[in-house]
Amino acid sequence: MSTMMLDLLLRSTWETILMTGLSGLISLVVGLPIGLLLVVTERGGIAQNLWVNRLLAAVVNGFRSVPFIILLVALIPVTRFIVGTSIGTWAAIVPLSIAAIPYYARIAEVSLREVDRGLVEAVRAMGGNRWTIVREVLVPEALPGLAAGFTVTLITLVGASAMAGAIGAGGLGDLAIRYGYQRFETEIMVAVVAVLIVLVCGLQWLGDRLVARLDHR
Amino acid sequence: MAAMVLERPPQVRPAAPSSPPMPEPIVRVVDAQRHFGATAALNGVSLSVDRGEVLGVIGRSGAGKSTLIRCLNGLERLDSGRVEIEGRDITGLHERQLQPVRRRIGMIFQHFNLLAAKTVAANVALPLKIAGVPAARRQARVRELLELVGLANRADAYPAQLSGGQKQRVGIARALAAEPVLLLCDEATSALDPETTGSILTLLKDINRELGLTIVLITHEMEVIRKVADRVVVLDQGRIVEEGPVWQVFASPSSPTTQSLLQSLRPKLPSGIADRLHPVQGESAILQVDLAGPAARSPLIGQLSAMLQAPVRLVHGGIDHVQGEPVGTLFLGVPNRGDAPARAVRFLEEQGARVERLGYVDDDA
């Protein structure tokens, strides 16, 4: 492989990591509160509010039911509004984030709901308020699940970011399509796949280690 | 000056102008009603708990005891009726208004409900954190509490590393952290083996004695009541069917529910003998004698033998001590000669025992 190709591969890898990392971070910061809201507002939750719950669930489901490739195109005006352009790595972060937020919100919701209700009750019996319950019970007790779910989200984003190549986002997917597929450069295709495998395995390994450290059950 | 102060007319309290100088109960429940669909969990329950008392609430599952204890700190709401804590009606309070009330009430649970993500020390510190105690004072208090429950060396362990009994000790330390006036125990020993149950109950009794802490506990086991409670309330289908000092209820249970709950603690005629009981003939009459108080203290068997001028033998049974009062069941074999059995029954009843003639056996039994 020529130096130029290697250069290209390195740059694409970086672009993928950037897209995955940033949109992952955004999905965590926005998705976790949404997941929390879904759990606390549900029937029997600590801040039961069925209207908020239904509305939020509908929005989350709406975004989740649109295939990513369609979302990518449909969100072009939004992307242009936020980033100023609809082409490139930074532009891809917008649809990636918007797809990942509801995805992670649902995963977080499942983990948070699995927290034993007895623990919530124990803290209520101590005189704790809702915020205390969120801070001392729901989030810390669900942390291993939240971390495992975040790993899944990141790995899904690695895959999704490849699709973002369709709007000229760069990254490994873009590289594989343009060089590996359209130019029949098998070497590049194999290299991209190898890098992706390493990336995904690395993420999973890191995630598993984190979960093991967090899990005291 | 002092005389003048004394001579001042006492301030009139309009709410209770002629209230007797009795200490106010910590808990008072008045006509509590709670229904889940068509079934009544509480159907007109009234009770009060005095300062320093251990009240045991017993009933089968579904009797409403869990609902009752959860009403005392507002985790459960009443349909009607009233719950007062330290004289304050908490029935209509909002969640936010209940929070300061709950900080004065500790609670321990059947499944301990310790936070798995926090160390033992952090679990115990949580109520203090909620109460706004500064971190340095929290640490000192946590150490003190872990010392009290005998877990000082496990402060940095996580709950998953502890045994069931140790977990409940942490639960107790946590419940005591904010110096509550009342401790609620929700089936606190039901998930523990008998030996551990014993040690947890001893700890609770010690805490009650040494700190003067008022305790309300619910259980389905009479053994728990026997070991720690001063007074017992028997609940059945949301109603109180019996209430009184533990030894009295043990000595003469009046409701069928109490009697059946007590079954497991009562000596029973060994089946080898029970199987051979004959309804009308045999060398000995077998009497079941339930006794308590003075009757259980007197040399009853000797007196009976002397009165009948014939040996009376102890077939089975024994005297137990509940709250220091002797309570027990004896199975006596009385020679079946003439009217001896009938005279024995009369004599024992005169002594205050409850007697039942079960049947007759031959003496090799």
Short mmCIF file of C-alpha atoms in Angstrom, two decimals, chain B:
data_model
loop_
_atom_site.label_atom_id
_atom_site.label_comp_id
_atom_site.label_asym_id
_atom_site.label_seq_id
_atom_site.Cartn_x
_atom_site.Cartn_y
_atom_site.Cartn_z
CA MET B 1 -39.23 35.24 91.48
CA ALA B 2 -39.60 31.50 91.17
CA ALA B 3 -42.82 31.56 93.16
CA MET B 4 -44.22 34.23 90.93
CA VAL B 5 -43.48 32.16 87.91
CA LEU B 6 -45.16 29.17 89.47
CA GLU B 7 -48.22 31.22 90.42
CA ARG B 8 -48.77 32.35 86.92
CA PRO B 9 -51.88 30.75 85.51
CA PRO B 10 -51.02 27.89 83.19
CA GLN B 11 -51.31 28.68 79.54
CA VAL B 12 -54.55 27.37 78.21
CA ARG B 13 -54.19 25.07 75.28
CA PRO B 14 -57.49 25.20 73.47
CA ALA B 15 -57.05 21.89 71.70
CA ALA B 16 -56.70 19.76 74.81
CA PRO B 17 -57.76 21.70 77.88
CA SER B 18 -58.11 18.71 80.17
CA SER B 19 -55.68 16.25 78.66
CA PRO B 20 -54.25 13.89 81.27
CA PRO B 21 -50.49 14.11 81.88
CA MET B 22 -49.89 11.00 79.81
CA PRO B 23 -46.88 10.80 77.52
CA GLU B 24 -47.95 11.31 73.98
CA PRO B 25 -47.80 8.16 71.87
CA ILE B 26 -45.24 8.26 69.09
CA VAL B 27 -47.66 6.69 66.67
CA ARG B 28 -51.41 6.85 66.61
CA VAL B 29 -53.52 5.31 63.90
CA VAL B 30 -57.22 6.07 63.90
CA ASP B 31 -59.71 4.03 61.88
CA ALA B 32 -57.34 3.44 58.97
CA GLN B 33 -58.99 2.27 55.78
CA ARG B 34 -57.15 1.20 52.66
CA HIS B 35 -58.60 -0.76 49.78
CA PHE B 36 -56.94 -2.22 46.73
CA GLY B 37 -59.75 -2.79 44.28
CA ALA B 38 -62.37 -4.82 46.09
CA THR B 39 -60.06 -6.18 48.78
CA ALA B 40 -59.52 -4.31 52.00
CA ALA B 41 -55.88 -4.16 53.11
CA LEU B 42 -56.84 -2.09 56.15
CA ASN B 43 -60.38 -2.14 57.35
CA GLY B 44 -60.72 0.18 60.30
CA VAL B 45 -57.42 -0.27 62.12
CA SER B 46 -56.77 1.85 65.21
CA LEU B 47 -53.72 1.55 67.38
CA SER B 48 -51.12 3.56 69.20
CA VAL B 49 -47.48 2.98 70.04
CA ASP B 50 -45.91 4.46 73.16
CA ARG B 51 -42.42 5.85 73.41
CA GLY B 52 -39.84 3.14 74.02
CA GLU B 53 -42.22 0.33 73.20
CA VAL B 54 -41.73 -2.54 70.77
CA LEU B 55 -45.00 -3.24 69.01
CA GLY B 56 -45.20 -6.41 66.97
CA VAL B 57 -47.81 -6.68 64.23
CA ILE B 58 -48.42 -10.22 63.11
CA GLY B 59 -50.63 -11.70 60.46
CA ARG B 60 -50.62 -14.06 57.53
CA SER B 61 -49.59 -12.75 54.14
CA GLY B 62 -52.30 -10.49 52.81
CA ALA B 63 -53.52 -9.56 56.27
CA GLY B 64 -52.64 -5.92 55.64
CA LYS B 65 -49.60 -5.64 57.87
CA SER B 66 -47.32 -4.44 55.11
CA THR B 67 -49.80 -1.74 54.15
CA LEU B 68 -50.11 -0.76 57.80
CA ILE B 69 -46.39 -0.27 58.40
CA ARG B 70 -45.99 1.64 55.14
CA CYS B 71 -48.74 4.03 56.19
CA LEU B 72 -46.70 5.02 59.21
CA ASN B 73 -44.13 6.86 57.09
CA GLY B 74 -46.47 7.81 54.28
CA LEU B 75 -45.12 5.34 51.71
CA GLU B 76 -48.71 4.18 51.47
CA ARG B 77 -51.75 6.44 51.55
CA LEU B 78 -54.99 5.84 53.41
CA ASP B 79 -58.42 5.99 51.83
CA SER B 80 -59.73 7.32 55.11
CA GLY B 81 -58.66 7.53 58.73
CA ARG B 82 -55.65 9.19 60.26
CA VAL B 83 -52.00 8.55 61.05
CA GLU B 84 -50.27 10.72 63.65
CA ILE B 85 -46.55 10.72 64.29
CA GLU B 86 -45.50 12.43 67.53
CA GLY B 87 -48.94 13.99 67.68
CA ARG B 88 -48.79 15.38 64.17
CA ASP B 89 -51.32 14.28 61.59
CA ILE B 90 -49.38 13.17 58.52
CA THR B 91 -52.33 11.76 56.59
CA GLY B 92 -52.82 14.61 54.14
CA LEU B 93 -49.20 15.64 53.69
CA HIS B 94 -47.63 15.95 50.26
CA GLU B 95 -44.54 13.98 49.35
CA ARG B 96 -42.42 17.07 50.01
CA GLN B 97 -44.00 17.68 53.42
CA LEU B 98 -43.52 14.03 54.31
CA GLN B 99 -39.76 14.19 53.76
CA PRO B 100 -38.88 15.82 57.11
CA VAL B 101 -41.25 13.42 58.88
CA ARG B 102 -39.56 10.43 57.26
CA ARG B 103 -36.14 11.66 58.35
CA ARG B 104 -37.31 11.01 61.91
CA ILE B 105 -38.38 7.47 61.08
CA GLY B 106 -35.92 4.70 60.24
CA MET B 107 -36.97 1.68 58.23
CA ILE B 108 -35.47 -1.72 57.56
CA PHE B 109 -36.65 -4.14 54.93
CA GLN B 110 -37.01 -7.84 54.28
CA HIS B 111 -34.62 -7.68 51.35
CA PHE B 112 -32.38 -5.09 53.03
CA ASN B 113 -32.61 -2.66 50.09
CA LEU B 114 -28.98 -1.64 50.31
CA LEU B 115 -27.56 0.33 47.40
CA ALA B 116 -25.33 -2.10 45.53
CA ALA B 117 -23.22 0.64 43.97
CA LYS B 118 -22.27 2.13 47.35
CA THR B 119 -19.99 0.82 50.04
CA VAL B 120 -21.29 -0.11 53.46
CA ALA B 121 -20.09 3.23 54.83
CA ALA B 122 -21.74 5.18 52.00
CA ASN B 123 -25.01 3.32 52.54
CA VAL B 124 -25.02 4.21 56.22
CA ALA B 125 -24.05 7.80 55.45
CA LEU B 126 -26.88 8.37 53.00
CA PRO B 127 -29.59 9.38 55.50
CA LEU B 128 -27.10 11.82 57.02
CA LYS B 129 -26.33 13.24 53.61
CA ILE B 130 -30.05 13.68 53.01
CA ALA B 131 -30.37 15.40 56.37
CA GLY B 132 -27.59 17.78 55.37
CA VAL B 133 -25.00 16.64 57.91
CA PRO B 134 -21.50 17.84 56.92
CA ALA B 135 -19.13 15.19 55.55
CA ALA B 136 -16.74 15.16 58.49
CA ARG B 137 -19.51 14.59 61.02
CA ARG B 138 -21.01 11.96 58.75
CA GLN B 139 -17.81 9.93 58.83
CA ALA B 140 -17.60 9.93 62.60
CA ARG B 141 -21.24 8.96 62.95
CA VAL B 142 -20.91 6.16 60.38
CA ARG B 143 -17.98 4.71 62.30
CA GLU B 144 -19.97 4.86 65.51
CA LEU B 145 -22.96 3.12 63.90
CA LEU B 146 -20.90 0.37 62.29
CA GLU B 147 -19.29 -0.19 65.67
CA LEU B 148 -22.76 -0.53 67.18
CA VAL B 149 -23.85 -3.22 64.73
CA GLY B 150 -20.49 -4.99 64.82
CA LEU B 151 -19.37 -4.25 61.27
CA ALA B 152 -16.65 -1.66 61.84
CA ASN B 153 -14.20 -3.68 59.75
CA ARG B 154 -16.49 -3.91 56.72
CA ALA B 155 -16.95 -0.18 56.09
CA ASP B 156 -15.35 -0.32 52.64
CA ALA B 157 -17.02 -3.54 51.51
CA TYR B 158 -19.86 -3.55 49.01
CA PRO B 159 -23.18 -5.09 50.05
CA ALA B 160 -22.73 -7.98 47.59
CA GLN B 161 -19.71 -9.08 49.62
CA LEU B 162 -21.75 -9.46 52.81
CA SER B 163 -23.90 -12.27 54.18
CA GLY B 164 -27.63 -11.78 54.70
CA GLY B 165 -27.25 -11.11 58.40
CA GLN B 166 -24.47 -8.60 57.79
CA LYS B 167 -26.60 -6.86 55.17
CA GLN B 168 -29.42 -6.46 57.65
CA ARG B 169 -26.96 -5.08 60.21
CA VAL B 170 -25.97 -2.46 57.65
CA GLY B 171 -29.68 -1.84 57.09
CA ILE B 172 -30.13 -1.29 60.82
CA ALA B 173 -27.11 1.01 61.05
CA ARG B 174 -28.47 2.99 58.11
CA ALA B 175 -31.93 3.21 59.66
CA LEU B 176 -30.44 4.51 62.91
CA ALA B 177 -28.10 6.99 61.25
CA ALA B 178 -30.28 10.09 61.48
CA GLU B 179 -31.25 9.34 65.09
CA PRO B 180 -34.87 8.46 64.42
CA VAL B 181 -37.62 8.48 67.04
CA LEU B 182 -39.19 5.42 65.48
CA LEU B 183 -37.86 2.33 63.73
CA LEU B 184 -40.06 0.41 61.30
CA CYS B 185 -39.12 -3.19 60.57
CA ASP B 186 -40.80 -4.65 57.50
CA GLU B 187 -40.36 -8.43 57.81
CA ALA B 188 -36.76 -7.69 58.69
CA THR B 189 -35.79 -11.28 59.44
CA SER B 190 -37.95 -13.18 56.98
CA ALA B 191 -35.13 -13.67 54.50
CA LEU B 192 -32.66 -14.87 57.14
CA ASP B 193 -31.90 -18.29 58.58
CA PRO B 194 -33.04 -18.99 62.17
CA GLU B 195 -29.66 -18.39 63.77
CA THR B 196 -29.10 -15.07 62.00
CA THR B 197 -32.70 -14.12 62.77
CA GLY B 198 -31.90 -14.64 66.44
CA SER B 199 -28.86 -12.38 66.35
CA ILE B 200 -30.70 -9.62 64.44
CA LEU B 201 -33.58 -9.76 66.91
CA THR B 202 -31.16 -9.55 69.81
CA LEU B 203 -29.59 -6.50 68.21
CA LEU B 204 -33.00 -4.88 67.79
CA LYS B 205 -33.89 -5.59 71.40
CA ASP B 206 -30.56 -4.14 72.58
CA ILE B 207 -31.15 -1.01 70.53
CA ASN B 208 -34.61 -0.69 72.00
CA ARG B 209 -33.27 -1.01 75.53
CA GLU B 210 -30.12 1.05 75.21
CA LEU B 211 -31.36 3.87 73.00
CA GLY B 212 -34.96 3.71 74.18
CA LEU B 213 -35.95 3.58 70.53
CA THR B 214 -39.57 2.85 69.72
CA ILE B 215 -39.94 -0.02 67.26
CA VAL B 216 -42.85 -1.21 65.16
CA LEU B 217 -42.21 -4.50 63.45
CA ILE B 218 -44.33 -6.66 61.23
CA THR B 219 -43.81 -10.35 60.81
CA HIS B 220 -45.62 -13.57 60.10
CA GLU B 221 -43.60 -15.49 62.68
CA MET B 222 -44.71 -15.69 66.31
CA GLU B 223 -41.13 -16.49 67.26
CA VAL B 224 -40.11 -12.95 66.25
CA ILE B 225 -42.91 -11.48 68.37
CA ARG B 226 -41.92 -13.68 71.29
CA LYS B 227 -38.29 -12.57 71.17
CA VAL B 228 -38.60 -8.81 70.87
CA ALA B 229 -42.11 -7.42 71.15
CA ASP B 230 -43.66 -5.96 74.28
CA ARG B 231 -47.11 -5.79 72.81
CA VAL B 232 -48.65 -7.61 69.88
CA VAL B 233 -51.38 -6.75 67.42
CA VAL B 234 -52.82 -9.61 65.40
CA LEU B 235 -54.11 -8.58 62.01
CA ASP B 236 -56.46 -10.60 59.86
CA GLN B 237 -58.08 -9.38 56.65
CA GLY B 238 -57.33 -5.78 57.50
CA ARG B 239 -58.77 -5.90 60.99
CA ILE B 240 -57.20 -6.17 64.42
CA VAL B 241 -58.46 -9.45 65.83
CA GLU B 242 -56.40 -9.47 68.99
CA GLU B 243 -54.16 -7.10 70.88
CA GLY B 244 -52.31 -7.13 74.17
CA PRO B 245 -49.06 -7.72 76.04
CA VAL B 246 -47.19 -10.53 74.34
CA TRP B 247 -47.18 -12.94 77.28
CA GLN B 248 -50.91 -12.54 77.76
CA VAL B 249 -51.70 -13.18 74.13
CA PHE B 250 -49.40 -16.18 74.18
CA ALA B 251 -50.98 -17.50 77.37
CA SER B 252 -54.57 -17.15 76.29
CA PRO B 253 -55.01 -16.41 72.62
CA SER B 254 -58.65 -15.64 72.01
CA SER B 255 -58.91 -15.41 68.24
CA PRO B 256 -58.60 -18.42 65.95
CA THR B 257 -56.02 -16.53 63.88
CA THR B 258 -53.78 -16.06 66.89
CA GLN B 259 -54.25 -19.65 67.92
CA SER B 260 -53.25 -20.94 64.53
CA LEU B 261 -50.26 -18.56 64.33
CA LEU B 262 -49.16 -19.87 67.71
CA GLN B 263 -49.47 -23.49 66.59
CA SER B 264 -45.87 -23.72 65.49
CA LEU B 265 -44.55 -22.61 68.88
CA ARG B 266 -46.77 -24.85 70.95
CA PRO B 267 -45.66 -28.29 72.10
CA LYS B 268 -47.74 -30.95 70.40
CA LEU B 269 -48.49 -34.42 71.63
CA PRO B 270 -45.92 -36.67 69.92
CA SER B 271 -47.57 -38.52 67.06
CA GLY B 272 -46.52 -41.88 68.54
CA ILE B 273 -48.82 -41.20 71.45
CA ALA B 274 -51.44 -39.25 69.58
CA ASP B 275 -51.96 -42.19 67.19
CA ARG B 276 -52.67 -44.54 70.07
CA LEU B 277 -55.14 -42.32 71.87
CA HIS B 278 -58.37 -44.17 72.58
CA PRO B 279 -61.50 -42.09 73.07
CA VAL B 280 -62.85 -43.97 76.12
CA GLN B 281 -60.54 -46.62 77.52
CA GLY B 282 -56.96 -46.93 78.63
CA GLU B 283 -54.83 -46.97 81.76
CA SER B 284 -54.08 -43.25 81.71
CA ALA B 285 -56.08 -40.19 80.73
CA ILE B 286 -54.04 -37.74 78.70
CA LEU B 287 -54.75 -34.13 79.60
CA GLN B 288 -53.54 -31.11 77.69
CA VAL B 289 -52.92 -28.33 80.20
CA ASP B 290 -52.29 -24.77 79.00
CA LEU B 291 -51.05 -22.54 81.75
CA ALA B 292 -49.51 -19.16 82.40
CA GLY B 293 -48.66 -16.85 85.26
CA PRO B 294 -49.16 -18.14 88.85
CA ALA B 295 -50.43 -21.55 87.72
CA ALA B 296 -47.22 -22.09 85.76
CA ARG B 297 -45.10 -21.14 88.76
CA SER B 298 -46.70 -23.53 91.24
CA PRO B 299 -45.59 -27.14 91.75
CA LEU B 300 -48.68 -28.27 89.93
CA ILE B 301 -47.80 -31.88 89.17
CA GLY B 302 -46.79 -32.59 92.75
CA GLN B 303 -49.93 -31.04 94.10
CA LEU B 304 -52.05 -32.99 91.66
CA SER B 305 -50.39 -36.28 92.57
CA ALA B 306 -50.89 -35.59 96.27
CA MET B 307 -54.51 -34.68 95.73
CA LEU B 308 -55.25 -37.80 93.69
CA GLN B 309 -52.98 -39.95 95.86
CA ALA B 310 -51.71 -41.41 92.64
CA PRO B 311 -48.66 -40.61 90.49
CA VAL B 312 -49.25 -38.17 87.67
CA ARG B 313 -46.69 -38.34 84.92
CA LEU B 314 -45.46 -35.68 82.54
CA VAL B 315 -45.87 -37.07 79.04
CA HIS B 316 -44.66 -34.12 77.04
CA GLY B 317 -44.48 -30.32 77.00
CA GLY B 318 -42.78 -27.59 78.92
CA ILE B 319 -42.86 -24.09 80.30
CA ASP B 320 -41.49 -21.26 78.22
CA HIS B 321 -40.81 -17.73 79.35
CA VAL B 322 -42.30 -14.86 77.40
CA GLN B 323 -41.36 -11.39 78.63
CA GLY B 324 -40.29 -13.09 81.87
CA GLU B 325 -43.71 -14.63 82.35
CA PRO B 326 -44.01 -18.42 82.38
CA VAL B 327 -46.30 -19.70 79.65
CA GLY B 328 -46.59 -23.29 78.62
CA THR B 329 -48.40 -26.42 77.63
CA LEU B 330 -48.11 -29.71 79.48
CA PHE B 331 -49.41 -33.12 78.53
CA LEU B 332 -50.11 -35.09 81.70
CA GLY B 333 -50.94 -38.74 82.14
CA VAL B 334 -53.43 -39.24 84.99
CA PRO B 335 -54.29 -42.78 86.17
CA ASN B 336 -57.69 -43.68 84.78
CA ARG B 337 -59.09 -44.97 88.05
CA GLY B 338 -62.52 -43.99 89.30
CA ASP B 339 -63.17 -40.30 88.92
CA ALA B 340 -59.47 -39.37 89.09
CA PRO B 341 -59.37 -37.79 85.60
CA ALA B 342 -62.43 -35.68 86.27
CA ARG B 343 -61.05 -34.54 89.63
CA ALA B 344 -57.73 -33.73 88.01
CA VAL B 345 -59.44 -31.55 85.40
CA ARG B 346 -61.41 -29.74 88.10
CA PHE B 347 -58.30 -29.19 90.24
CA LEU B 348 -56.23 -27.85 87.35
CA GLU B 349 -58.98 -25.52 86.23
CA GLU B 350 -59.26 -24.21 89.78
CA GLN B 351 -55.55 -23.33 89.54
CA GLY B 352 -56.26 -21.23 86.48
CA ALA B 353 -55.16 -23.62 83.75
CA ARG B 354 -57.04 -24.50 80.61
CA VAL B 355 -57.53 -28.24 80.43
CA GLU B 356 -58.62 -30.57 77.69
CA ARG B 357 -59.01 -34.32 78.01
CA LEU B 358 -57.53 -35.71 74.81
CA GLY B 359 -58.20 -39.43 75.37
CA TYR B 360 -56.72 -42.48 76.99
CA VAL B 361 -53.66 -44.64 76.48
CA ASP B 362 -52.16 -47.72 78.06
CA ASP B 363 -49.20 -46.98 80.25
CA ASP B 364 -46.50 -48.47 78.06
CA ALA B 365 -47.09 -45.56 75.74
#
